[in-house]
């Protein structure tokens, strides 16, 4: 079945370049009215310009679609609120939020200043928090919302020189995990995208032919499955160069050590059991972990 966004309103942050641009264009092609947000700064977050976002709006309008641009810095809640207010004034709803805006300030942790750490956290984490907060009550009242967080393999698995970026990208998964619980009764689905694409963010990290193979459009094809009516919830989709996979956090079933025997030595002795992957589970709330441990303690007490 064709995936359509006709009649829906989407906000795409950082949509002047790279992945956000591709997301915005494809959402518009498939019928969405799109807010093309972009601060328009350099890759490290310095500067600002409205040229790129305006160009994307013109492209959408040229193909008969509807779009507006907004230069909100996602790290600034007042500017984000203004963007959402303008969206509501013009179109009266927000169905989709794609938290995509991002910057890089790579350096080994020894050389990284705390300012570089904080700025990256501000844009990726607080940017996603601010935009989500600004649309949350609207989506609740509509009883409909689709939100995509942009994470990264750097957050899930680590990458040399990206302690700030990796921490931020894992934080948005934490944000998703709790928001899926809070948004469920209002049909708000939140998913995460872990892209690899040849954009200005990665162009000097990959050879030219590889950059071409990692076209943003390939990622967008996957991203759109995370924000339509049939979207999953709490899914982490990895996408790049036509490859698509999913990532999850699993927890092993683990072991139980009774009070009288609890010691670091006993925990180490039980390592094979504690790490055994049979019966591992992808837990869906923090409370589930507590329940699992209590069940083990109760089973032990019953056996005495
Ligand atoms: P890009 O640099 O081409 O685009 C990012 C856009 O975000 C730019 O247009 C920039 O102006 C905008 N932006 C930056 N700070 C902003 C702010 N404070 N407010 C509003 N807009 C802002 O990068 P990209 O590769 O398209 O990255 C898009 C997203 O995907 C980012 O979150 C990035 O971390 C993530 N990502 C990209 C890759 C990749 O391989 N390209 C891999 C993993 C994750």
XYZ file of C-alpha atoms and ligand atoms in Angstrom:
348
model
C 0.000 0.000 0.000
C 1.279 3.444 -0.874
C 2.339 5.462 2.143
C 0.596 8.827 2.003
C 0.749 11.894 4.220
C -2.092 13.760 2.514
C -3.752 16.228 4.856
C -0.998 15.897 7.454
C 1.334 18.568 8.804
C 4.993 17.726 9.409
C 7.780 19.692 11.075
C 11.269 18.630 9.998
C 14.130 20.211 11.918
C 17.459 20.832 10.220
C 15.705 20.450 6.861
C 17.873 22.860 4.879
C 20.549 20.271 4.121
C 21.353 16.578 3.991
C 18.921 14.129 5.551
C 16.398 16.710 6.756
C 16.136 18.186 3.266
C 15.519 14.743 1.797
C 12.917 13.933 4.511
C 11.095 17.233 3.909
C 11.000 16.810 0.116
C 9.683 13.235 0.280
C 7.081 14.053 2.936
C 5.875 16.905 0.721
C 5.851 14.685 -2.405
C 3.577 12.333 -0.503
C 1.133 15.068 0.435
C 2.308 16.527 3.752
C 2.357 20.242 4.436
C 5.894 20.782 5.682
C 7.586 23.192 8.052
C 11.182 23.358 6.849
C 13.129 24.325 9.942
C 16.787 25.223 9.759
C 19.096 27.548 11.645
C 21.421 27.437 8.670
C 24.723 27.437 10.529
C 27.947 25.596 9.751
C 28.553 21.940 10.592
C 29.950 22.957 14.001
C 26.849 25.012 14.792
C 28.368 28.452 14.198
C 26.535 31.110 12.169
C 23.008 31.209 10.765
C 21.302 31.634 7.389
C 17.826 31.143 5.952
C 19.046 30.431 2.387
C 18.996 26.621 2.522
C 15.567 26.253 4.172
C 14.044 28.815 1.781
C 15.399 26.865 -1.177
C 13.748 23.669 0.102
C 10.441 25.540 0.492
C 10.747 26.791 -3.111
C 11.411 23.239 -4.341
C 8.312 21.971 -2.543
C 6.172 24.807 -3.868
C 7.508 24.218 -7.396
C 6.185 20.670 -7.279
C 2.774 21.909 -6.122
C 3.243 21.264 -2.413
C 2.800 23.488 0.629
C 5.670 24.481 2.875
C 6.926 27.252 5.115
C 10.393 27.844 6.454
C 11.338 28.739 10.012
C 14.800 29.571 11.274
C 14.281 28.487 14.898
C 17.377 27.341 16.715
C 16.054 24.061 18.130
C 18.139 24.607 21.264
C 16.053 27.719 22.059
C 12.581 26.844 23.399
C 11.074 30.299 22.736
C 12.075 30.126 19.067
C 10.733 26.569 18.802
C 7.438 27.630 20.379
C 7.180 30.451 17.857
C 7.681 27.937 15.029
C 4.968 25.657 16.389
C 2.608 28.602 16.938
C 3.121 29.721 13.312
C 2.399 26.155 12.177
C -0.811 26.055 14.213
C -1.880 29.502 12.939
C -1.388 28.390 9.341
C -2.494 24.751 9.341
C -4.112 24.101 12.748
C -2.367 20.818 13.573
C 0.966 19.007 13.825
C 0.895 15.316 12.936
C 4.588 14.604 12.487
C 7.771 15.880 14.099
C 11.107 14.759 12.708
C 13.844 15.722 15.181
C 16.755 15.778 12.769
C 18.782 18.988 13.338
C 22.323 18.294 14.403
C 25.897 19.503 14.607
C 29.313 17.997 15.222
C 32.189 19.150 17.441
C 34.474 16.127 17.280
C 37.604 15.888 19.449
C 39.089 13.206 21.675
C 37.711 13.533 25.215
C 41.089 14.813 26.495
C 41.000 17.713 24.067
C 37.281 18.425 24.135
C 36.193 21.566 25.960
C 33.097 21.403 28.127
C 31.593 24.114 25.905
C 31.889 21.780 22.894
C 30.303 19.013 24.934
C 27.428 21.220 26.122
C 26.662 22.718 22.704
C 26.334 19.284 21.088
C 24.100 18.122 23.956
C 22.037 21.314 23.635
C 21.354 20.920 19.916
C 20.714 17.164 19.818
C 19.179 16.500 23.228
C 17.543 19.791 24.228
C 16.697 20.433 20.562
C 14.710 17.188 20.490
C 13.233 17.879 23.930
C 12.208 21.447 23.013
C 10.538 20.483 19.735
C 8.802 17.474 21.277
C 7.623 19.531 24.272
C 6.239 22.233 21.970
C 4.081 19.745 19.994
C 3.265 17.276 22.782
C 0.003 18.811 24.090
C -1.143 19.438 20.514
C -0.596 15.778 19.616
C -2.313 14.658 22.831
C -5.370 16.779 22.044
C -5.452 15.479 18.465
C -5.077 11.920 19.761
C -2.487 11.470 17.048
C 1.212 12.077 16.676
C 4.296 10.574 15.108
C 7.735 11.642 16.355
C 11.094 10.500 15.044
C 14.302 10.946 17.044
C 17.537 10.883 15.086
C 20.063 8.739 16.896
C 23.342 7.351 15.579
C 25.553 4.278 15.579
C 28.029 6.559 17.408
C 25.598 6.739 20.332
C 24.637 3.087 20.328
C 28.142 1.695 19.836
C 30.671 4.541 20.274
C 32.981 6.363 17.888
C 36.447 7.780 18.581
C 36.305 11.556 19.055
C 32.543 11.693 19.535
C 31.961 11.461 23.296
C 29.684 14.541 23.172
C 27.792 13.394 20.083
C 27.556 9.772 21.243
C 26.191 10.781 24.646
C 23.621 13.034 22.978
C 22.548 10.410 20.457
C 21.999 7.783 23.151
C 20.074 10.318 25.249
C 17.410 10.687 22.567
C 16.798 6.919 22.769
C 16.246 7.336 26.512
C 13.831 10.169 25.761
C 11.958 7.946 23.301
C 11.730 5.033 25.744
C 9.816 7.072 28.318
C 7.730 9.102 25.861
C 6.351 5.909 24.246
C 4.944 5.008 27.658
C 3.472 8.470 28.228
C 2.154 8.931 24.678
C 0.597 5.495 24.171
C -2.923 6.355 25.306
C -3.039 9.301 22.877
C -1.830 7.338 19.849
C 1.533 9.099 19.822
C 4.225 6.826 18.418
C 7.888 7.643 18.850
C 10.628 5.884 16.911
C 14.327 6.422 16.329
C 16.353 6.523 13.151
C 20.057 5.625 13.068
C 21.141 6.850 9.623
C 24.324 6.678 7.633
C 24.362 9.132 4.766
C 26.752 11.096 2.649
C 26.066 14.665 3.778
C 28.218 17.622 4.765
C 28.365 15.985 8.212
C 30.185 12.948 6.824
C 31.628 14.085 3.468
C 35.202 14.404 4.732
C 34.996 11.137 6.681
C 34.247 8.924 3.657
C 35.760 8.637 0.152
C 33.742 10.418 -2.568
C 32.320 7.249 -4.173
C 31.163 5.986 -0.768
C 29.487 9.329 -0.039
C 27.536 8.874 -3.295
C 26.482 5.324 -2.342
C 25.083 6.603 0.950
C 22.392 8.797 -0.585
C 20.100 10.536 1.959
C 17.083 9.373 -0.076
C 17.841 5.745 0.891
C 17.571 6.729 4.568
C 14.410 8.745 3.952
C 12.726 5.675 2.434
C 13.145 3.952 5.788
C 12.385 7.036 7.871
C 8.930 7.410 6.300
C 7.905 4.009 7.698
C 8.511 5.451 11.176
C 6.079 8.351 10.858
C 2.987 7.197 8.931
C -0.245 5.923 10.448
C 1.020 2.318 10.478
C 4.321 3.296 12.133
C 5.705 1.007 14.824
C 6.383 2.379 18.292
C 9.768 2.443 20.041
C 11.546 1.022 17.005
C 15.183 1.842 16.221
C 15.650 1.697 12.464
C 19.178 1.703 11.097
C 19.479 2.742 7.456
C 22.237 3.500 4.967
C 23.161 2.831 1.313
C 20.058 0.676 0.850
C 20.703 -1.437 3.946
C 17.991 -1.502 6.634
C 18.170 -3.172 10.054
C 16.828 -2.740 13.557
C 18.653 -2.256 16.860
C 17.449 -3.189 20.345
C 18.734 -3.315 23.901
C 18.399 -6.803 25.315
C 18.837 -7.821 28.946
C 19.885 -11.317 29.928
C 17.712 -13.347 32.272
C 20.618 -13.282 34.735
C 21.203 -15.134 37.977
C 20.120 -14.899 41.613
C 22.499 -14.892 44.568
C 20.918 -15.127 48.050
C 21.737 -12.455 50.682
C 24.132 -14.616 52.689
C 26.222 -15.321 49.608
C 26.248 -11.891 47.933
C 29.827 -10.718 47.335
C 31.829 -9.403 44.389
C 33.516 -12.814 44.193
C 30.137 -14.574 43.919
C 28.975 -12.152 41.231
C 32.172 -12.833 39.259
C 31.763 -16.587 39.670
C 28.270 -16.290 38.259
C 29.430 -14.342 35.196
C 28.655 -17.173 32.723
C 25.075 -17.429 34.040
C 24.643 -13.655 34.340
C 25.708 -13.147 30.721
C 24.017 -16.210 29.148
C 21.910 -14.971 26.265
C 19.214 -17.645 26.291
C 15.930 -16.128 27.548
C 17.252 -12.596 27.087
C 14.529 -9.990 26.649
C 14.010 -6.494 25.264
C 12.357 -4.933 28.321
C 9.690 -2.284 27.747
C 9.921 -0.388 31.047
C 12.407 0.073 33.850
C 9.921 -1.534 36.248
C 10.150 -4.807 34.296
C 13.732 -5.230 35.440
C 12.713 -4.862 39.089
C 9.881 -7.376 38.573
C 12.303 -9.884 37.060
C 14.642 -9.649 40.073
C 11.778 -9.889 42.590
C 10.464 -13.008 40.820
C 13.896 -14.606 41.128
C 14.091 -13.743 44.857
C 10.579 -15.124 45.427
C 11.377 -18.320 43.536
C 14.434 -18.776 45.770
C 12.400 -18.187 48.970
C 9.783 -20.719 47.853
C 12.528 -23.278 47.224
C 13.786 -22.959 50.853
P 23.759 18.172 7.878
O 24.837 18.963 8.516
O 23.790 17.988 6.409
O 22.338 18.749 8.266
C 22.033 19.140 9.573
C 21.140 20.359 9.488
O 20.760 20.737 10.827
C 21.832 21.571 8.870
O 21.062 22.081 7.804
C 21.944 22.559 10.004
O 21.843 23.916 9.590
C 20.776 22.155 10.887
N 20.971 22.586 12.267
C 22.086 22.454 13.009
N 21.896 22.980 14.235
C 20.623 23.457 14.257
C 19.852 24.099 15.241
N 20.363 24.383 16.452
N 18.577 24.442 14.957
C 18.045 24.170 13.723
N 18.760 23.576 12.728
C 20.028 23.212 13.006
O 23.777 16.742 8.616
P 23.012 15.367 8.292
O 24.042 14.346 8.046
O 21.908 15.569 7.355
O 22.428 15.042 9.763
C 21.063 15.019 10.074
C 20.871 14.261 11.372
O 21.286 12.904 11.205
C 21.706 14.803 12.529
O 20.964 14.706 13.732
C 22.880 13.867 12.579
O 23.474 13.832 13.838
C 22.204 12.566 12.217
N 23.120 11.543 11.717
C 23.697 11.662 10.506
C 24.533 10.654 10.063
C 25.157 10.692 8.710
O 25.776 9.672 8.322
N 25.012 11.753 7.959
C 24.804 9.543 10.883
C 24.183 9.452 12.115
C 23.328 10.460 12.523
